[in-house]
Tab-separated table of C-alpha atoms in Angstrom:
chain	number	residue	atom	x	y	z
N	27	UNK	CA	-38.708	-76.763	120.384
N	28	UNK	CA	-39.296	-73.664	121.825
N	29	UNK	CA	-37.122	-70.382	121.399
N	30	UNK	CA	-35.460	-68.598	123.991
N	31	UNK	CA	-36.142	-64.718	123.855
N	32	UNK	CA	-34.414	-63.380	126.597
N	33	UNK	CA	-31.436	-64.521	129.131
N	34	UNK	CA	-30.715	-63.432	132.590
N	35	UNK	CA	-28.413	-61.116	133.265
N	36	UNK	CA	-24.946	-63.159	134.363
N	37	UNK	CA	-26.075	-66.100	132.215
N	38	UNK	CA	-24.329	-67.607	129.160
N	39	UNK	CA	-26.088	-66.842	126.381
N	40	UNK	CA	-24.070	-67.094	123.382
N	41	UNK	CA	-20.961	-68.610	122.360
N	42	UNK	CA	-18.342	-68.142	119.267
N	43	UNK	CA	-15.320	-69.826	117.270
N	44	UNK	CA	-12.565	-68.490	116.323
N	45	UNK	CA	-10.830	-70.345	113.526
N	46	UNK	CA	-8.001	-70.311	111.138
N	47	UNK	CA	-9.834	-72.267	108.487
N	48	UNK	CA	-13.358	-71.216	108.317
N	49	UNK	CA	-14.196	-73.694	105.460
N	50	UNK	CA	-13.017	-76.667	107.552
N	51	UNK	CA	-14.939	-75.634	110.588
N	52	UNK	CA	-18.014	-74.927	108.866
N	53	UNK	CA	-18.080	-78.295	107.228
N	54	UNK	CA	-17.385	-80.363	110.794
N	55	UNK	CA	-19.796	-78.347	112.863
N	56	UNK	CA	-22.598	-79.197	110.041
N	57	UNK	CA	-21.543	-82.718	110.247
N	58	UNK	CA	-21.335	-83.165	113.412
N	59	UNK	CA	-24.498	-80.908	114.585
N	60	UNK	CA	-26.410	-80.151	111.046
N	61	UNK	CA	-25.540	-76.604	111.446
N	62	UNK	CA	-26.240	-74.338	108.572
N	63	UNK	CA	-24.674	-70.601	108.513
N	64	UNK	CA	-24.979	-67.386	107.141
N	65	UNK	CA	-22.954	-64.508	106.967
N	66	UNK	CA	-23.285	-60.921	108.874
N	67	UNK	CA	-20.670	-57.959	108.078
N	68	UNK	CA	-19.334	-56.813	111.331
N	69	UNK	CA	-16.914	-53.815	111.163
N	70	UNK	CA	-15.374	-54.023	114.041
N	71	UNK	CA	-13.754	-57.541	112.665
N	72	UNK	CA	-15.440	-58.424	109.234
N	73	UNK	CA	-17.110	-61.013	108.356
N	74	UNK	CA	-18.860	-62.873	110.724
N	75	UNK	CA	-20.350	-66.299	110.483
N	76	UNK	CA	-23.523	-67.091	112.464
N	77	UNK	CA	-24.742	-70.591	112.381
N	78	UNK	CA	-28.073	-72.012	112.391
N	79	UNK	CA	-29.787	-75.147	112.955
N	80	UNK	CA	-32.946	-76.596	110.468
N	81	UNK	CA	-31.711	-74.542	107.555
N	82	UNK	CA	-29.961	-71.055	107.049
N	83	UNK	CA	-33.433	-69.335	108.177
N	84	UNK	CA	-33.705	-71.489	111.208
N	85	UNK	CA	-32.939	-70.070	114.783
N	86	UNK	CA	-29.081	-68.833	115.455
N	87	UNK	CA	-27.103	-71.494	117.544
N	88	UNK	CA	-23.426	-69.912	117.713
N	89	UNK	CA	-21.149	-68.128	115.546
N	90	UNK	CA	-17.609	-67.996	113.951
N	91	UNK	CA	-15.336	-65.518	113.103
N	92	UNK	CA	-11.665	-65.883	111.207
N	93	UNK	CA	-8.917	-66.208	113.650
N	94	UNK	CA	-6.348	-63.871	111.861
N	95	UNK	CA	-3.575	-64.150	114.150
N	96	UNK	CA	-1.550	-67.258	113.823
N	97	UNK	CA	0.203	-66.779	117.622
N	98	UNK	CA	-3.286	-67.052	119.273
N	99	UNK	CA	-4.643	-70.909	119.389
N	100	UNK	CA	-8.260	-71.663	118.065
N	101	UNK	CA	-10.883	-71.291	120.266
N	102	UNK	CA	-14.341	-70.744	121.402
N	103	UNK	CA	-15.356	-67.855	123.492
N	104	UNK	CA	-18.083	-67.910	125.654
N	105	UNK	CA	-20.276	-64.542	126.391
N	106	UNK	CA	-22.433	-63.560	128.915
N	107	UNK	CA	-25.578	-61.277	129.419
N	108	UNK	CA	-25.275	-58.026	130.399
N	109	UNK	CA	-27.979	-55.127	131.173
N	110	UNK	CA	-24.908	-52.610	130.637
N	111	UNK	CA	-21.528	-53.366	128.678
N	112	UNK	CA	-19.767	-50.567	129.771
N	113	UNK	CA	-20.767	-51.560	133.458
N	114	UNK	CA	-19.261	-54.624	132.960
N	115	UNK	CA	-15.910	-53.395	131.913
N	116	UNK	CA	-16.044	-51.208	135.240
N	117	UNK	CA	-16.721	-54.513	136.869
N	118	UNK	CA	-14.176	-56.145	135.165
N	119	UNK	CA	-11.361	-53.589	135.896
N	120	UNK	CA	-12.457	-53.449	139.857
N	121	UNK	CA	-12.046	-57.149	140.078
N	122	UNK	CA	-8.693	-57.847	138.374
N	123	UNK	CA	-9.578	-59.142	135.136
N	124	UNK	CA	-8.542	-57.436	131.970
N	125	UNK	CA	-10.272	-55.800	129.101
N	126	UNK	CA	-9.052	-57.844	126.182
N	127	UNK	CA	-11.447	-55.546	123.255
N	128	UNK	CA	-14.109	-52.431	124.516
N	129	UNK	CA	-17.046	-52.617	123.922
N	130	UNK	CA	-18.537	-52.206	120.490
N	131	UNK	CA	-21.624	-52.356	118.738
N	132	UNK	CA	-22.733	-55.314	116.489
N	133	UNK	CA	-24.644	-53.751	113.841
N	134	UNK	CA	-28.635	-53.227	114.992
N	135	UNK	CA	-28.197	-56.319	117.648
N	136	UNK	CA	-26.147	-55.381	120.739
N	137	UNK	CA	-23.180	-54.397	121.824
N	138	UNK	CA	-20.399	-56.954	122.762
N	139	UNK	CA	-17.117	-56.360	125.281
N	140	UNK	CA	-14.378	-59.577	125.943
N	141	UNK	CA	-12.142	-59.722	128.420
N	142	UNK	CA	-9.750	-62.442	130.148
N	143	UNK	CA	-10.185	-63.070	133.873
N	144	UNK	CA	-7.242	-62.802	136.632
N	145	UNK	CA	-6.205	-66.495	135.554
N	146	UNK	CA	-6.355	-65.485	131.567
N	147	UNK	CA	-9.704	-67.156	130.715
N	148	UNK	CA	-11.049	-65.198	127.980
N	149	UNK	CA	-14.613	-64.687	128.246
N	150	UNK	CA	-17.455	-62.395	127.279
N	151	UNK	CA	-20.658	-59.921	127.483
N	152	UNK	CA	-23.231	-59.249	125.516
N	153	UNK	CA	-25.586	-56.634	126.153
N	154	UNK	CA	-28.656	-57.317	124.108
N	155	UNK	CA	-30.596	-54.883	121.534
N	156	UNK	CA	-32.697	-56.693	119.198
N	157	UNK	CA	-30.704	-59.985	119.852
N	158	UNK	CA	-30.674	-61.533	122.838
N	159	UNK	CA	-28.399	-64.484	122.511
N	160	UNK	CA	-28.701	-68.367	121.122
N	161	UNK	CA	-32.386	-68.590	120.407
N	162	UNK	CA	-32.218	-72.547	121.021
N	163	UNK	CA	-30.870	-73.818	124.649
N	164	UNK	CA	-30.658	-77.416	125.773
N	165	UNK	CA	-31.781	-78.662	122.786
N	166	UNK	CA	-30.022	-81.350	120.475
N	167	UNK	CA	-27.689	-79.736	118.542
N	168	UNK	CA	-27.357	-76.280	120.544
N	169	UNK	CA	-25.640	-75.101	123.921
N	170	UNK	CA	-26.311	-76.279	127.247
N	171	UNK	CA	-23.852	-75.345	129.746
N	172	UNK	CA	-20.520	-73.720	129.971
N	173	UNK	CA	-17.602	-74.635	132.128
N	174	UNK	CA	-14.961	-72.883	133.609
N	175	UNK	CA	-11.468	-75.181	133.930
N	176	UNK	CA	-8.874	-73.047	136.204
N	177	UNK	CA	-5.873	-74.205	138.366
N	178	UNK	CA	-7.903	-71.681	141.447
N	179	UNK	CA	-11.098	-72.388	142.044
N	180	UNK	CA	-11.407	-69.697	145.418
N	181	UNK	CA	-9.984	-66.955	143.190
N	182	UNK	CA	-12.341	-67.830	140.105
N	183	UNK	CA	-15.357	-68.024	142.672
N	184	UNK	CA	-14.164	-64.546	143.958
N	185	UNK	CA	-14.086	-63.023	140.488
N	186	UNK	CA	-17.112	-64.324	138.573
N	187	UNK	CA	-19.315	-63.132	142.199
N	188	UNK	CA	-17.991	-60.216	141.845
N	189	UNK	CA	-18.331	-59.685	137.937
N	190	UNK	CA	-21.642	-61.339	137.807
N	191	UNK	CA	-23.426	-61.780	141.124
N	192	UNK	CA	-22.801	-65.154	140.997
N	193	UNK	CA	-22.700	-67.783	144.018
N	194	UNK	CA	-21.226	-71.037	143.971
N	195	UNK	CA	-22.073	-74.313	145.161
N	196	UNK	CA	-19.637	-77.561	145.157
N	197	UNK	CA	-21.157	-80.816	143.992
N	198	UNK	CA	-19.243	-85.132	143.770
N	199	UNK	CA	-19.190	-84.642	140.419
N	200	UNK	CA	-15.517	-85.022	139.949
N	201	UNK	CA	-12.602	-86.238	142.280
N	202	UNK	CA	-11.258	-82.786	142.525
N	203	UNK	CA	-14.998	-81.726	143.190
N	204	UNK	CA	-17.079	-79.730	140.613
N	205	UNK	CA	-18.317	-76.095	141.435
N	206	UNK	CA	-21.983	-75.117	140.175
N	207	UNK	CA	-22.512	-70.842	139.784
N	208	UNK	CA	-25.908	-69.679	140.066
N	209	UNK	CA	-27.843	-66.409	138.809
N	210	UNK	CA	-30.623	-66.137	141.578
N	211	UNK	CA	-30.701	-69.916	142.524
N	212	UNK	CA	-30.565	-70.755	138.878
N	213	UNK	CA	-27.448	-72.904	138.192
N	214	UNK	CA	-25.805	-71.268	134.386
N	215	UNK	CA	-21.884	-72.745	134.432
N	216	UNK	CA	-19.879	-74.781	136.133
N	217	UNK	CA	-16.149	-74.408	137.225
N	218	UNK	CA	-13.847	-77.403	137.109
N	219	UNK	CA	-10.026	-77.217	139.221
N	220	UNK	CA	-7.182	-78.162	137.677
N	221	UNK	CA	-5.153	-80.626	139.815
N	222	UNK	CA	-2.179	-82.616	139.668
N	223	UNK	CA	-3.218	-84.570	137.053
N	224	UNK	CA	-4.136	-81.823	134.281
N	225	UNK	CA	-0.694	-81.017	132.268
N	226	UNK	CA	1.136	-78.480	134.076
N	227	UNK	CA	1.176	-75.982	130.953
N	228	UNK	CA	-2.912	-76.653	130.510
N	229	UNK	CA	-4.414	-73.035	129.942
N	230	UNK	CA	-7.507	-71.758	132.271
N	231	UNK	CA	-10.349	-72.075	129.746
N	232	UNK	CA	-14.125	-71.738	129.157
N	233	UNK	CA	-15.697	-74.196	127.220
N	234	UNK	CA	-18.641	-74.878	125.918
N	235	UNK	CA	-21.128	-77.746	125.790
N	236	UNK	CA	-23.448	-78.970	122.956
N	237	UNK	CA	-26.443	-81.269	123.471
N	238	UNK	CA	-26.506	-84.294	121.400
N	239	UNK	CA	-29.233	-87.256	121.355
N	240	UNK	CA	-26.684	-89.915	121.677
N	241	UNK	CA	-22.976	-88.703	123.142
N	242	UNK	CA	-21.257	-92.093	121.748
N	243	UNK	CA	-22.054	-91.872	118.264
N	244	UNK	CA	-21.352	-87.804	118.603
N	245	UNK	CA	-18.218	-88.784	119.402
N	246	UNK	CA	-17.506	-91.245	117.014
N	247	UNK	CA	-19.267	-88.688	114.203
N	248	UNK	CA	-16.965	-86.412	115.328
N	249	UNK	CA	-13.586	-88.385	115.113
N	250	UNK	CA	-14.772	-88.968	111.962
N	251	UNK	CA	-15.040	-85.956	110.666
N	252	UNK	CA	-11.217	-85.011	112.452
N	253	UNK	CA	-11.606	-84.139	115.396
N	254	UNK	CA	-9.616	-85.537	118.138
N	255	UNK	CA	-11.324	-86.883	121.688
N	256	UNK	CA	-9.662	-85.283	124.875
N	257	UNK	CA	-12.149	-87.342	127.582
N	258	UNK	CA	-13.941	-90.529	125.909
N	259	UNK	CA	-17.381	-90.739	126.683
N	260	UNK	CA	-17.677	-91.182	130.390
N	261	UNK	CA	-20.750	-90.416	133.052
N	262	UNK	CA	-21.538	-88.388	136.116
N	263	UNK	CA	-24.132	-88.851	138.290
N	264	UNK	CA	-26.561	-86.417	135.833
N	265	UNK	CA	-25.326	-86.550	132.129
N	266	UNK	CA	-22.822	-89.154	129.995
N	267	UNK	CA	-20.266	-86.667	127.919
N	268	UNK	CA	-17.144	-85.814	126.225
N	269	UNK	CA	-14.438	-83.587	125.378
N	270	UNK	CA	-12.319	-83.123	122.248
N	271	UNK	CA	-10.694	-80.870	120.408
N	272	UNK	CA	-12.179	-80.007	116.717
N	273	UNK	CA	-10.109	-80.119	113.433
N	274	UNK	CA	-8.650	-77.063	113.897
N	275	UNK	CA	-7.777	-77.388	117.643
N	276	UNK	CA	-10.752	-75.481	119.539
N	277	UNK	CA	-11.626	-77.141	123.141
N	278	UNK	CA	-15.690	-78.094	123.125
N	279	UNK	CA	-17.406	-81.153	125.001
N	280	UNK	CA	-21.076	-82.703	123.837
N	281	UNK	CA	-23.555	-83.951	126.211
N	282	UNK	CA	-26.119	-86.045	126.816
N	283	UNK	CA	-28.748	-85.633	128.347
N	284	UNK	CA	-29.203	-81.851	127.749
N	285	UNK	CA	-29.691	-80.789	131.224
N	286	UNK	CA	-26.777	-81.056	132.874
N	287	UNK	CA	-27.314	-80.093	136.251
């Protein structure tokens, strides 16, 4: 498998967990995946769990840190690259969104910045030093794709161009349709409307998406191990997946195969 060494600006390239239980996540996530972790002191927020695949030396996959507040629900956050972090939080600001924590810098690696959009999606940048993002991409085991799931699809297409650059196109790959964004023709997430049959009190989200070889017994693994299935596995016309919440509540899907789109 090869590494990645470098993402385009506008492009997912790293993801993170917040939990309340960090034991209990670390022990699904390496039964479910085969993740391994190791521990990097942040100060801005402590302790910071990064997790690995093919041991603890093995390339960095995602991360975790402890979710301290109990009024805030489990989650993962999904970051994006950026050339300039405070740039970002300029672009940010002129679009509506809202800076949720400024930017700051992670040790020797980069400097990070999260913010919610105009719909409350949190979401993130990451503007790279000596660490560019997940060093693994569509592979088993690691992310693939991210996805966007907001009641206003016009209004999330106006903010992520502006933020990002990005343009959208729609695709049949749901009955509400399914909305690809592209850096430079190259499709990196995918935003997903809400409509009258979502819960009325669902939250706009980003989630993210995890390869796996085989997205049935993923999701039976992952029952297993507690977590609970929100969308059985099902197909579209390029991938089978499925959604679920983990043990302690954070939204992910798995997919196979890795390239989504």
């Amino acid at each position: 498998m090869a590494e990645v060494t470098r993402y385009a600006t506008g492009a997912p390239c790293w993801v993170d967990l917040a939990s309340p239980d960090v034991q209990a996540s670390k022990e699904f996530y390496r039964g479910l995946f085969g993740w391994s972790s190791y521990t990097l002191a942040v100060e801005a927020f402590g302790d910071y769990e990064v997790f690995t695949l093919g041991g603890v030396q093995g390339p960095e996959v995602a991360a975790m840190q402890t979710l301290l507040d109990s009024t805030e629900e489990p989650s993962w956050t999904c970051y994006f690259s950026s050339r300039d972090a405070e740039a970002a939080v300029r672009a940010v600001a002129a679009a509506g969104g809202q800076e949720q924590a400024e930017p700051y810098q992670v040790a020797h690696l980069g400097r990070i910045a999260q913010f919610a959009d105009t719909r409350g999606a949190d979401f993130g940048v990451w503007e790279p030093y000596e660490f560019h993002g997940a060093a693994l991409w569509d592979e088993p085991s690691a992310l693939s794709w991210v996805e966007l799931v907001t009641p206003d699809i016009v209004e999330a297409e106006r903010f992520y161009g502006e933020v990002f650059g990005w343009t959208t196109v729609e695709r049949p790959y749901y009955r509400s349709g399914y909305y690809v964004c592209h850096v430079d023709e190259r499709p990196v997430a995918g935003m997903i409307p809400m409509d009258e049959f979502w819960p009325a009190d669902h939250p706009t989200h980003w989630m993210p998406y995890f390869t796996v070889a085989d997205c049935d017994a993923a999701a039976e693994r992952a029952v297993e191990l507690g977590a609970r299935l929100r969308v059985p596995p099902s197909d579209v016309p390029t991938a089978r997946f499925a959604v679920m919440n983990d043990p302690v509540g954070a939204r992910l899907a798995i997919v196979t195969p890795g390239r989504v789109f």
